[in-house]
Tab-separated table of C-alpha atoms and ligand atoms in Angstrom:
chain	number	residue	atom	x	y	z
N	1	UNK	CA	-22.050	60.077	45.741
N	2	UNK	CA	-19.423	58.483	47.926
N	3	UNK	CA	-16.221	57.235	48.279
N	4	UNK	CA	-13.858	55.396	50.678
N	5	UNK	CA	-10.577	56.584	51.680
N	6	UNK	CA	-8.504	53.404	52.887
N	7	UNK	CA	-4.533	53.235	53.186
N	8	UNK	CA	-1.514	51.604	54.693
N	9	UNK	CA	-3.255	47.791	54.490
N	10	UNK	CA	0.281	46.081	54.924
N	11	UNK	CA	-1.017	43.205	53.590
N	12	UNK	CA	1.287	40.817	54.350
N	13	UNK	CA	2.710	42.031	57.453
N	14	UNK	CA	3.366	39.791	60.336
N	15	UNK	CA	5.176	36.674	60.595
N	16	UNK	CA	3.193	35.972	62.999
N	17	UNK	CA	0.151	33.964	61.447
N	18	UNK	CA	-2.572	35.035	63.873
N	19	UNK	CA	-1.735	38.963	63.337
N	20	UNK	CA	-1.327	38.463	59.605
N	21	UNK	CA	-5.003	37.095	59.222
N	22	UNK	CA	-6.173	39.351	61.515
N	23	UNK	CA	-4.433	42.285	59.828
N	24	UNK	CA	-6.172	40.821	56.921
N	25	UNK	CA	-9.412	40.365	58.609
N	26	UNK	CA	-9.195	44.024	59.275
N	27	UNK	CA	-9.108	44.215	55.102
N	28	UNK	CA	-11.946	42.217	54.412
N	29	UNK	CA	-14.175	44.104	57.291
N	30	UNK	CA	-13.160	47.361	55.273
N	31	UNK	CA	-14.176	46.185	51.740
N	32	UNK	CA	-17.552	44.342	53.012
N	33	UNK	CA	-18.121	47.550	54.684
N	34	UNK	CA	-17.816	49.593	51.591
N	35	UNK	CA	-20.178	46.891	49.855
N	36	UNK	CA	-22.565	47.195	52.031
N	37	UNK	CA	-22.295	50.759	52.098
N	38	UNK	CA	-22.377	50.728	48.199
N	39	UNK	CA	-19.079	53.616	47.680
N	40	UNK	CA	-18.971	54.610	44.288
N	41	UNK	CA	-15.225	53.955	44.460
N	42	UNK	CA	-12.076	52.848	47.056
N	43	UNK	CA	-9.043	55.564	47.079
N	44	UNK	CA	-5.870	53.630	48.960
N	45	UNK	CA	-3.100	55.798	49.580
N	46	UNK	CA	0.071	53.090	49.235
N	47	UNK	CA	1.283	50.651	51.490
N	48	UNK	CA	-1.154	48.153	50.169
N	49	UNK	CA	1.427	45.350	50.803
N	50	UNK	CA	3.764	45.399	53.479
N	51	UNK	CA	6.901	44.129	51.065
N	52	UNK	CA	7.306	44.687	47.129
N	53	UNK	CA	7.420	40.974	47.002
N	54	UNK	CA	4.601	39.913	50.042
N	55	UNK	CA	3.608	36.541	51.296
N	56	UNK	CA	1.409	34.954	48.398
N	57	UNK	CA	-1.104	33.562	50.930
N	58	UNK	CA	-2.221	37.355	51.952
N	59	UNK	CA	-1.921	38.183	48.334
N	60	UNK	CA	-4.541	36.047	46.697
N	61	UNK	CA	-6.957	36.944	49.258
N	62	UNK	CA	-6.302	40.561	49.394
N	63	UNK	CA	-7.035	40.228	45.259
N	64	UNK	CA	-10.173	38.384	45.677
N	65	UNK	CA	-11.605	41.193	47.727
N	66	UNK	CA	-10.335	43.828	45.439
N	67	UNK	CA	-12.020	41.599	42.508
N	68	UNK	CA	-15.199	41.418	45.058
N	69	UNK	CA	-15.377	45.494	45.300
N	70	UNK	CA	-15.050	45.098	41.403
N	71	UNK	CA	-18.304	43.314	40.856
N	72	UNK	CA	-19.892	45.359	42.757
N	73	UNK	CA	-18.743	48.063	40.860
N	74	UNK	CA	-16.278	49.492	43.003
N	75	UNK	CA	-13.434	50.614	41.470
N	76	UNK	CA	-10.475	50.392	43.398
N	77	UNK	CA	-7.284	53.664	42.779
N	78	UNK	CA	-4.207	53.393	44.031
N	79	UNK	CA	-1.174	55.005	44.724
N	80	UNK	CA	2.167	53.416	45.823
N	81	UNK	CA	4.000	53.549	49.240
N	82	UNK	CA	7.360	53.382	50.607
N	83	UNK	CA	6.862	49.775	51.869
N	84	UNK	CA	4.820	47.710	48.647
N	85	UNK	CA	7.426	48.817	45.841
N	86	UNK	CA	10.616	49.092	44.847
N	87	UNK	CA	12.399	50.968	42.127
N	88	UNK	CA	15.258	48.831	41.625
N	89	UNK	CA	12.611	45.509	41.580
N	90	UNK	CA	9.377	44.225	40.189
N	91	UNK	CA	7.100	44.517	42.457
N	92	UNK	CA	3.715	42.347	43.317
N	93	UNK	CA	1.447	45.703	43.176
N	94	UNK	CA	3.200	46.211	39.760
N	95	UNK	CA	2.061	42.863	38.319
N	96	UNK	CA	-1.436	42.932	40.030
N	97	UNK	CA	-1.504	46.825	38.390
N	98	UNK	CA	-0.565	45.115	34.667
N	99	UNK	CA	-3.645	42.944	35.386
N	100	UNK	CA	-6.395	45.978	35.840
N	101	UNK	CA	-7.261	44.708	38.905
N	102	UNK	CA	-6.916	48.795	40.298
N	103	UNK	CA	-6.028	51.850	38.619
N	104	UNK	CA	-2.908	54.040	39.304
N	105	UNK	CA	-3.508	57.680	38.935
N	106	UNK	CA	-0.309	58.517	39.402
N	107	UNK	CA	0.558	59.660	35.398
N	108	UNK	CA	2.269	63.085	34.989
N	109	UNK	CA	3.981	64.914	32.009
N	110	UNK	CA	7.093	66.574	32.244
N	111	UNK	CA	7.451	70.015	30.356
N	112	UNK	CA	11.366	70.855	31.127
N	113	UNK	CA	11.120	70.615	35.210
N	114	UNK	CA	7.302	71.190	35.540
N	115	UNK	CA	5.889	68.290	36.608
N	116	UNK	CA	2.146	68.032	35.769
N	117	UNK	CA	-0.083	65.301	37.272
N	118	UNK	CA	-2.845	63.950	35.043
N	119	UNK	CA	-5.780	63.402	36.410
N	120	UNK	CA	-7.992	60.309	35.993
N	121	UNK	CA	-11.895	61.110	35.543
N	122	UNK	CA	-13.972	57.933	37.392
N	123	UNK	CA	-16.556	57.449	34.804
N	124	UNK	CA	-19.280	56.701	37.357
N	125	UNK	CA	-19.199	59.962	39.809
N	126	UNK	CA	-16.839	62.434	37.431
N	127	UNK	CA	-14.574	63.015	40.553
N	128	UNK	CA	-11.404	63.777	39.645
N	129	UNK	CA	-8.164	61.490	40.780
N	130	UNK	CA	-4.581	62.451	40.723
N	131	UNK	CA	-1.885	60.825	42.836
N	132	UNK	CA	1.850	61.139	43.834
N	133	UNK	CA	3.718	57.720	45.145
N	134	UNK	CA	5.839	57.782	47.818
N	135	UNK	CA	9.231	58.321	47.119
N	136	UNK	CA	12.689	58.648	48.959
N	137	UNK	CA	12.390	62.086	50.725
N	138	UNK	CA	14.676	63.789	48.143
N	139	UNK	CA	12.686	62.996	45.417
N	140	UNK	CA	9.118	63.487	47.036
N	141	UNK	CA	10.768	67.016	47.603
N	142	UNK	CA	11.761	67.251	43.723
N	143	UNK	CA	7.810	66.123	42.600
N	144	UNK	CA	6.298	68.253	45.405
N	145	UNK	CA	8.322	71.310	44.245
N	146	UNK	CA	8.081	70.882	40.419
N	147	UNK	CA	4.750	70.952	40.242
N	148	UNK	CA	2.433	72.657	38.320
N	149	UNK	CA	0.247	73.919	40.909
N	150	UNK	CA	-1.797	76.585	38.770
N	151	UNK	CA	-2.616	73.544	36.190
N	152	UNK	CA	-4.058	71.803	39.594
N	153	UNK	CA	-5.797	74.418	40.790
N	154	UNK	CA	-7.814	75.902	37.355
N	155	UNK	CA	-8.931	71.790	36.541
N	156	UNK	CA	-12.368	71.938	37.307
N	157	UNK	CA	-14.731	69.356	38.975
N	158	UNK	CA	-14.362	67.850	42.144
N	159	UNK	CA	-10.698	66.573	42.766
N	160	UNK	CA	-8.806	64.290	44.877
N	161	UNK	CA	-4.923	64.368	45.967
N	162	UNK	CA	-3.818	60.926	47.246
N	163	UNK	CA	-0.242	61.226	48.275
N	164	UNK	CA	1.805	59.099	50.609
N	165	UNK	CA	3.118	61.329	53.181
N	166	UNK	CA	2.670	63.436	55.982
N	167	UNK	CA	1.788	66.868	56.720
N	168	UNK	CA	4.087	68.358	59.494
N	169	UNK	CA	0.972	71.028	60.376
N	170	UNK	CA	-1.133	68.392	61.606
N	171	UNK	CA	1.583	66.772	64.162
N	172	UNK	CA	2.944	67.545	67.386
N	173	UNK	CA	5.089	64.240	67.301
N	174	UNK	CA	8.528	64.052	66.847
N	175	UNK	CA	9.077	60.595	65.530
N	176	UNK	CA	6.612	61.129	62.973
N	177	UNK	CA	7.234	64.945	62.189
N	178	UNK	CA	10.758	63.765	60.157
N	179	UNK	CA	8.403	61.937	57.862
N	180	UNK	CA	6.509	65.193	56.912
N	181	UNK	CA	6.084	67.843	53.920
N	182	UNK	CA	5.182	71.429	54.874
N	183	UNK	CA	1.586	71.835	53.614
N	184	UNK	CA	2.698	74.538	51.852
N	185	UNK	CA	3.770	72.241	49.611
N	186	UNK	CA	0.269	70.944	48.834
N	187	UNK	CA	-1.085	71.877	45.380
N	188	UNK	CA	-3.957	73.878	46.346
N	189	UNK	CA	-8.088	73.744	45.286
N	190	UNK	CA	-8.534	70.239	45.805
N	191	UNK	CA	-11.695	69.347	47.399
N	192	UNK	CA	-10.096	66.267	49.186
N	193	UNK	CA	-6.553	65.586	49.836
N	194	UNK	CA	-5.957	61.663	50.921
N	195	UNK	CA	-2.944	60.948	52.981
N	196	UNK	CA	-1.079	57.952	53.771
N	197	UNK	CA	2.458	56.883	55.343
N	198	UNK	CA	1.406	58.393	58.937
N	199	UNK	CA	0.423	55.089	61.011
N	200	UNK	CA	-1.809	57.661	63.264
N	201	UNK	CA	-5.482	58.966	62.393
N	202	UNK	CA	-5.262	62.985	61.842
N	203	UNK	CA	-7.422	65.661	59.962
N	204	UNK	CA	-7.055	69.031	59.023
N	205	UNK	CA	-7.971	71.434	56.961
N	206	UNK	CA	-6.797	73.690	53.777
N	207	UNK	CA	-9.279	76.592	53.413
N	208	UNK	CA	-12.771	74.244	52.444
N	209	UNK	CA	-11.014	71.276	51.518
N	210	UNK	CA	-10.118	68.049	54.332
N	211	UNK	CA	-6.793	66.867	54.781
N	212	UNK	CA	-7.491	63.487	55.907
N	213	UNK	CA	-5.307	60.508	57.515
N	214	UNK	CA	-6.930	57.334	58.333
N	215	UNK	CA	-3.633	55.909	58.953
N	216	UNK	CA	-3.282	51.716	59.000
N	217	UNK	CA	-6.548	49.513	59.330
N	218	UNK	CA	-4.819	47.258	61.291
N	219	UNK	CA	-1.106	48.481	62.124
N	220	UNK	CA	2.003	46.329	61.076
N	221	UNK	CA	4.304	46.775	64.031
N	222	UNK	CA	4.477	46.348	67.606
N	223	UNK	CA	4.214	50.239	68.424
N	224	UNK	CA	1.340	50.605	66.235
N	225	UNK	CA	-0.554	47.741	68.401
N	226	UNK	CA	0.475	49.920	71.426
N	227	UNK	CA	-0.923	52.884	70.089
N	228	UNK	CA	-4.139	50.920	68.989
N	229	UNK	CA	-4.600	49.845	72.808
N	230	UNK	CA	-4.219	53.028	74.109
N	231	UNK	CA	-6.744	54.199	72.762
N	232	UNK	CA	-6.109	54.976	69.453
N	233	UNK	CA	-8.876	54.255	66.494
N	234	UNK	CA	-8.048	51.844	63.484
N	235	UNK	CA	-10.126	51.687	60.573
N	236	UNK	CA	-11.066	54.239	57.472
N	237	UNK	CA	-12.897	57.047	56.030
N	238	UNK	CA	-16.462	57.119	53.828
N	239	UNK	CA	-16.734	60.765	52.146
N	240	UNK	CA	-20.062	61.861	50.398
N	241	UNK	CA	-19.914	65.018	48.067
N	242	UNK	CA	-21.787	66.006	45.357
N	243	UNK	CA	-20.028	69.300	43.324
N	244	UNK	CA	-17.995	69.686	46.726
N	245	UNK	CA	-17.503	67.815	49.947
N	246	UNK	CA	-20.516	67.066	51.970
N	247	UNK	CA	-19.377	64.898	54.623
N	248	UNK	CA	-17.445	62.395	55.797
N	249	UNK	CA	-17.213	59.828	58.746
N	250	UNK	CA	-14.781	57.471	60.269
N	251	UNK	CA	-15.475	54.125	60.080
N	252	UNK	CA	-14.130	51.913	62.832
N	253	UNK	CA	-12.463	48.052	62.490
N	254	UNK	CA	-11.680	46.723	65.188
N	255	UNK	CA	-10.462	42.944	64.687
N	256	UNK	CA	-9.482	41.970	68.457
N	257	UNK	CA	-8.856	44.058	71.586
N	258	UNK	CA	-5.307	44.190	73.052
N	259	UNK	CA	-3.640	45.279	76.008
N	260	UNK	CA	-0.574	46.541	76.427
N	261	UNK	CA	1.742	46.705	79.535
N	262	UNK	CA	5.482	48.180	79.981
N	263	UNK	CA	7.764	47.327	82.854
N	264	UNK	CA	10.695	48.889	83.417
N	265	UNK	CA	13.700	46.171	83.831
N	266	UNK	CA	16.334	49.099	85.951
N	267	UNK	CA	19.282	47.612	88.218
N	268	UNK	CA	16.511	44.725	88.639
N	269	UNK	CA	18.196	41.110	88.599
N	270	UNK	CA	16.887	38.011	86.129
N	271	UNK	CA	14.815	36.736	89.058
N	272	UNK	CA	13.487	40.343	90.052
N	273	UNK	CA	12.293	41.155	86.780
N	274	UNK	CA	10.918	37.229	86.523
N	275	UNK	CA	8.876	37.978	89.258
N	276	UNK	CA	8.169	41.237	88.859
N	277	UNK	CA	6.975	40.038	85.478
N	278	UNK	CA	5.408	37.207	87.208
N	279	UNK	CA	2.904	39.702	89.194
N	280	UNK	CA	2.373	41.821	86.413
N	281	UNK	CA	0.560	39.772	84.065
N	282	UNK	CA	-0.807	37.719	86.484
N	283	UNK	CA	-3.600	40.855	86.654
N	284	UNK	CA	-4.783	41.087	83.405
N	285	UNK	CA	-7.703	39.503	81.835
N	286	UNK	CA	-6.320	38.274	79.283
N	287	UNK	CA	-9.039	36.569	77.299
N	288	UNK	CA	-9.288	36.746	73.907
N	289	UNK	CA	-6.572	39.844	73.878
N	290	UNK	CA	-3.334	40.533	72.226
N	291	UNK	CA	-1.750	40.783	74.921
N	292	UNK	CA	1.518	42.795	74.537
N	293	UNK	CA	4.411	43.191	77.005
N	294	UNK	CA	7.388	45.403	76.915
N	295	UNK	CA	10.721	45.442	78.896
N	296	UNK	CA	12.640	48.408	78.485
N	297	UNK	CA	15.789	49.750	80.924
N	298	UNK	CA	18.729	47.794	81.780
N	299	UNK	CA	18.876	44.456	83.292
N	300	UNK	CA	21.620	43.706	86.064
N	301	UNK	CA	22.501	40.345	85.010
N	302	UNK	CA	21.978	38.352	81.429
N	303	UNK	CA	18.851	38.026	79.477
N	304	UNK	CA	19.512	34.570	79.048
N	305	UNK	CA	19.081	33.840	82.791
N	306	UNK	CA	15.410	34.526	82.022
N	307	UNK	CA	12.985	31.933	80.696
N	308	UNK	CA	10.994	34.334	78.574
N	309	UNK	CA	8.757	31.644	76.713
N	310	UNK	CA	6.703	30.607	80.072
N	311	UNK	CA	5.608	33.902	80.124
N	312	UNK	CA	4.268	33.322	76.640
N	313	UNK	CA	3.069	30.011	77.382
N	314	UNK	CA	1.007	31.301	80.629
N	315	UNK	CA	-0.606	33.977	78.771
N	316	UNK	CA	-1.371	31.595	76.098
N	317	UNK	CA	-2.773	28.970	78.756
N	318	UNK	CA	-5.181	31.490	80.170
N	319	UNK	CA	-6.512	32.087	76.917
N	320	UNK	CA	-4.576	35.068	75.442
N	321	UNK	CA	-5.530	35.868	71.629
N	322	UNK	CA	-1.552	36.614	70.629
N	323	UNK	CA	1.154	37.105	73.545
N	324	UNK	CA	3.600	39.435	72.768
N	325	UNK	CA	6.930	39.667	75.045
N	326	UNK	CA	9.269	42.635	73.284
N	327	UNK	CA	12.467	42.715	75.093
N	328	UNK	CA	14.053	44.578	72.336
N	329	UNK	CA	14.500	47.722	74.721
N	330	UNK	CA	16.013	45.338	77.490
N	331	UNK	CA	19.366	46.069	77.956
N	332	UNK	CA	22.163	44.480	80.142
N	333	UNK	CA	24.829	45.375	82.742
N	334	UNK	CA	26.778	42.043	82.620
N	335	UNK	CA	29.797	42.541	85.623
N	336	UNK	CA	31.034	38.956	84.915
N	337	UNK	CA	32.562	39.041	81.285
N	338	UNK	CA	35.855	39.372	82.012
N	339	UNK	CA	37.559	38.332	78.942
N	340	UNK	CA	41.636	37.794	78.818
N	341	UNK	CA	42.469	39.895	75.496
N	342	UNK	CA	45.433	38.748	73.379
N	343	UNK	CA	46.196	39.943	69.697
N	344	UNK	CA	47.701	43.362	68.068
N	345	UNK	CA	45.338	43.874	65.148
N	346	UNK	CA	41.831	44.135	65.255
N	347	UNK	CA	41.593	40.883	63.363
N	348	UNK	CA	43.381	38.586	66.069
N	349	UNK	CA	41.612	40.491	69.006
N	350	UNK	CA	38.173	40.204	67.498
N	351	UNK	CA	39.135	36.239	66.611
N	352	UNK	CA	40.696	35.999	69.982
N	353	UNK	CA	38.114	37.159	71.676
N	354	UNK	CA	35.725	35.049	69.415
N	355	UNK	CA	37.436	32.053	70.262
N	356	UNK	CA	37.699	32.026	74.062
N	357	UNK	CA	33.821	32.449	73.995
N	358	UNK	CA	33.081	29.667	72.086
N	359	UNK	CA	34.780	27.536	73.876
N	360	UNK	CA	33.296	28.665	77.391
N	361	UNK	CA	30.335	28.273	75.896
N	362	UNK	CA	27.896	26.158	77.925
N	363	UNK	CA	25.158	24.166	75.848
N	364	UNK	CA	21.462	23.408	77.372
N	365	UNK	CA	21.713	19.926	78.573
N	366	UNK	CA	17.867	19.271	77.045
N	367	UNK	CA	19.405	20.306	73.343
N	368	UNK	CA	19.120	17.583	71.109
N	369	UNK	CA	22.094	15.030	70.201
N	370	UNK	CA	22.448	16.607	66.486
N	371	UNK	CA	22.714	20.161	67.612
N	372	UNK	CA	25.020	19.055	70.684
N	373	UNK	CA	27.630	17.664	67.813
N	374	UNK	CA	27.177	21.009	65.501
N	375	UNK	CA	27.587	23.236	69.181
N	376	UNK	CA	30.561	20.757	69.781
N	377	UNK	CA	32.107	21.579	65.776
N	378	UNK	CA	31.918	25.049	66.488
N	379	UNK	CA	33.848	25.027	69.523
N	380	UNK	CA	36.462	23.409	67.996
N	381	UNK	CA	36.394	24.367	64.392
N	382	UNK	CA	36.561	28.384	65.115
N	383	UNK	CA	36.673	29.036	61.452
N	384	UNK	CA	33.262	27.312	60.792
N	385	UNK	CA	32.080	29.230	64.070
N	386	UNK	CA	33.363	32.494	62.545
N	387	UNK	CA	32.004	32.201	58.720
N	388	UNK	CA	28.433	31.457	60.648
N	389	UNK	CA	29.030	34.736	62.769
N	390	UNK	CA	29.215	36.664	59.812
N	391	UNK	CA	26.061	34.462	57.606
N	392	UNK	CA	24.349	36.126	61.034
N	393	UNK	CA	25.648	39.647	60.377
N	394	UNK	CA	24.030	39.397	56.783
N	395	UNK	CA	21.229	42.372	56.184
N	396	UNK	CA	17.747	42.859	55.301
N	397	UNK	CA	18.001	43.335	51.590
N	398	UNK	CA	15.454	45.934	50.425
N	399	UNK	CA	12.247	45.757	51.070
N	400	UNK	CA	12.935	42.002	51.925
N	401	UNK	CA	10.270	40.821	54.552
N	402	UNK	CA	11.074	39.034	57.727
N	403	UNK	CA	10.131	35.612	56.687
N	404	UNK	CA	12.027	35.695	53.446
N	405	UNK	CA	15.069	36.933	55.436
N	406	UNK	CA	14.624	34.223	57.729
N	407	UNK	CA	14.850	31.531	54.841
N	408	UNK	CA	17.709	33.000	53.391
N	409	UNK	CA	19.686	33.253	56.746
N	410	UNK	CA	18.878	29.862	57.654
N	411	UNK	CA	19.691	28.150	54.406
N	412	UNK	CA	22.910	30.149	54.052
N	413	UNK	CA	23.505	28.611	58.034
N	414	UNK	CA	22.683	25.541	57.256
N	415	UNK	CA	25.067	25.177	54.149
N	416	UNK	CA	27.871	26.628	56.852
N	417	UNK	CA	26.973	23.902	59.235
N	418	UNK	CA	26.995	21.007	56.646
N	419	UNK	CA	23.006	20.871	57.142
N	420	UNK	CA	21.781	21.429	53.871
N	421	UNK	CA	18.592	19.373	53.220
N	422	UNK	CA	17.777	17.960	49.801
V	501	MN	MN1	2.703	52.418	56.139
């Protein structure tokens, strides 16, 4: 009998519509893999979406594989993650779950504190499935220490953990060790235990049983594409086991190949760094890549004196998959902002201040006529300027997703500006 161990899909993910259908490419590869491999059953271990309300386009196609898997027999269980729900919202995982589409084997009883997980039996291999979603830390801590771990360990059968967090024993890494449980605080006598949350592939053991990460298919952010091109393995797991474990074997997807490059930006001036920049991609074979680019240090002069898109456009014209330029990490020593401050309270400075820089502002002569008038408002309407400085300084709401965000900004921006379109 076998099984296949898949987690943090993102589905979703990307605003970007070349990385989104590639990170769902990277889906489909995994399910017609486990077809063809004929699993008895799919174990995900949350982040199936990337947002508790995703993109719908991703959505329909990530159910018609799941329904796929499904005539095939598959069945598909499921745990949530940090990133595809949210407790104070309906969620899209909650309404595909209402539709039997998956199972969530994530059911406990509470006897006073005790928490005790129920396990689901899959009626085609007898393996035993229990799950815990991810949480907030505090309460992950408050399930993981509640638990009734000598109900766990006397269930018989073979029996799988899926949780949806990581195991600080099997790290060296800072950045990801904050995001970790103790093993300790594993119930113990499973035969498999099926992590999520960790965007890296790890193993490890507890006494017979695996601890296994496959960590993302795909990856959803720009450092997990950097960690995919150097070096680092995307795909899943297929396990075989009879009464126990008997084997298991990672199953590589790999959807494009990408490249990734970081210059450092130090005491350099716009016109250094554009030729510096210049020479460095100029090297690459870029064919067919994601090619990814990252400035980090600090500039000596603005960001703005920098045409960043040709370096986009160049890639792109010698045949780049997906150019990436991150200048997130580029920061600025600007010598020439020197800004007369009047005002007492923090109020009049801020305004002050506000004001004198709109009105030195300089707009692109190539701008069109409509957005030369609204540039021209602003300059002299400072109040307008000011309620559209703070529509800008609007969050992320929970578990909102980039493009959503976007839409709201914009139309909130647009009503500021007078712009709204019917
Ligand atoms: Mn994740």
């Amino acid at each position: 009998m076998k099984f296949a161990h898949i987690t943090d899909c993102h589905i979703g993910a990307w605003r970007n519509p070349k990385l989104r259908d590639l990170n769902l490419k990277a889906f489909e590869e995994a399910i017609m893999n486990c077809i063809d491999a004929a699993v008895d059953f799919i174990v995900i271990s949350g982040d199936f979406f990337d947002a508790n309300i995703p993109q719908l386009g991703p959505v329909k196609k990530a159910v018609e594989l799941l329904r796929l898997a499904k005539s095939h027999g598959i069945q598909t269980y499921m745990i949530y993650g940090s990133h595809d729900f949210a407790m104070t919202n309906v969620s899209m995982i909650d309404i595909l779950h209402s539709t039997d589409l998956f199972i969530k084997p994530t059911e406990y009883e509470k006897d006073g504190d005790v928490i005790k997980l129920q396990f689901f039996t899959d009626p085609k291999t007898r393996a035993k499935i229990t799950g815990i979603s991810g949480r907030k830390m505090g309460l992950d801590k408050e399930i993981y220490e509640n638990l009734d771990r000598e109900g766990l360990e006397l269930e018989d059968g073979f029996k799988i953990l899926l949780l949806h967090k990581g195991i600080s024993e099997l790290t060296t890494d800072k950045a990801l060790v904050k995001d970790c449980i103790p093993i300790s605080y594993l119930p113990r006598g499973f035969d498999y235990y099926g992590g999520g949350h960790i965007h890296k592939r790890m193993e490890g053991n507890m006494g017979e049983s695996k601890i296994v990460y496959p960590g993302p298919i795909f990856g959803s952010t720009f450092e997990d594409l950097e960690q995919t091109a150097k070096g680092e393995r995307r795909g899943f797991y297929i396990i075989t086991f009879d009464k126990k474990l008997t084997g298991y074997e990672f199953i590589e997807i790999k959807v494009a190949e990408i490249i990734s490059r970081e210059l450092r930006a130090d005491g350099m001036s716009p016109s250094e760094l554009d030729r510096t920049l210049t020479e460095a991609i100029s090297s690459i074979d870029v064919k067919d890549k994601i090619i990814l680019i990252k400035l980090v240090g600090s500039l000596h002069g603005r960001r703005s004196d920098i045409d960043f898109g040709k370096f986009s456009a160049n890639l792109h014209a010698r045949g780049a998959l997906i150019p990436i330029l991150n200048i997130n990490n580029l920061t600025t020593i600007d010598d020439t902002g020197n800004l007369e401050v009047r005002g007492t309270t923090r109020v009049e400075i801020e305004s002050s201040i506000f004001k004198e820089c709109v009105s030195k502002f300089k707009t692109d002569p190539n701008i069109s006529l409509v957005t030369k008038e609204k540039m021209a408002m602003l300059c002299e309407d400072s109040e307008m300027a000011l309620k559209l400085l703070e529509t800008f300084k609007m969050e992320k709401i929970e578990n909102e997703t980039a493009g959503i965000y976007d839409e709201r900004i914009s139309t909130l921006a647009k009503s500021v500006l007078c712009l709204t379109e019917y």
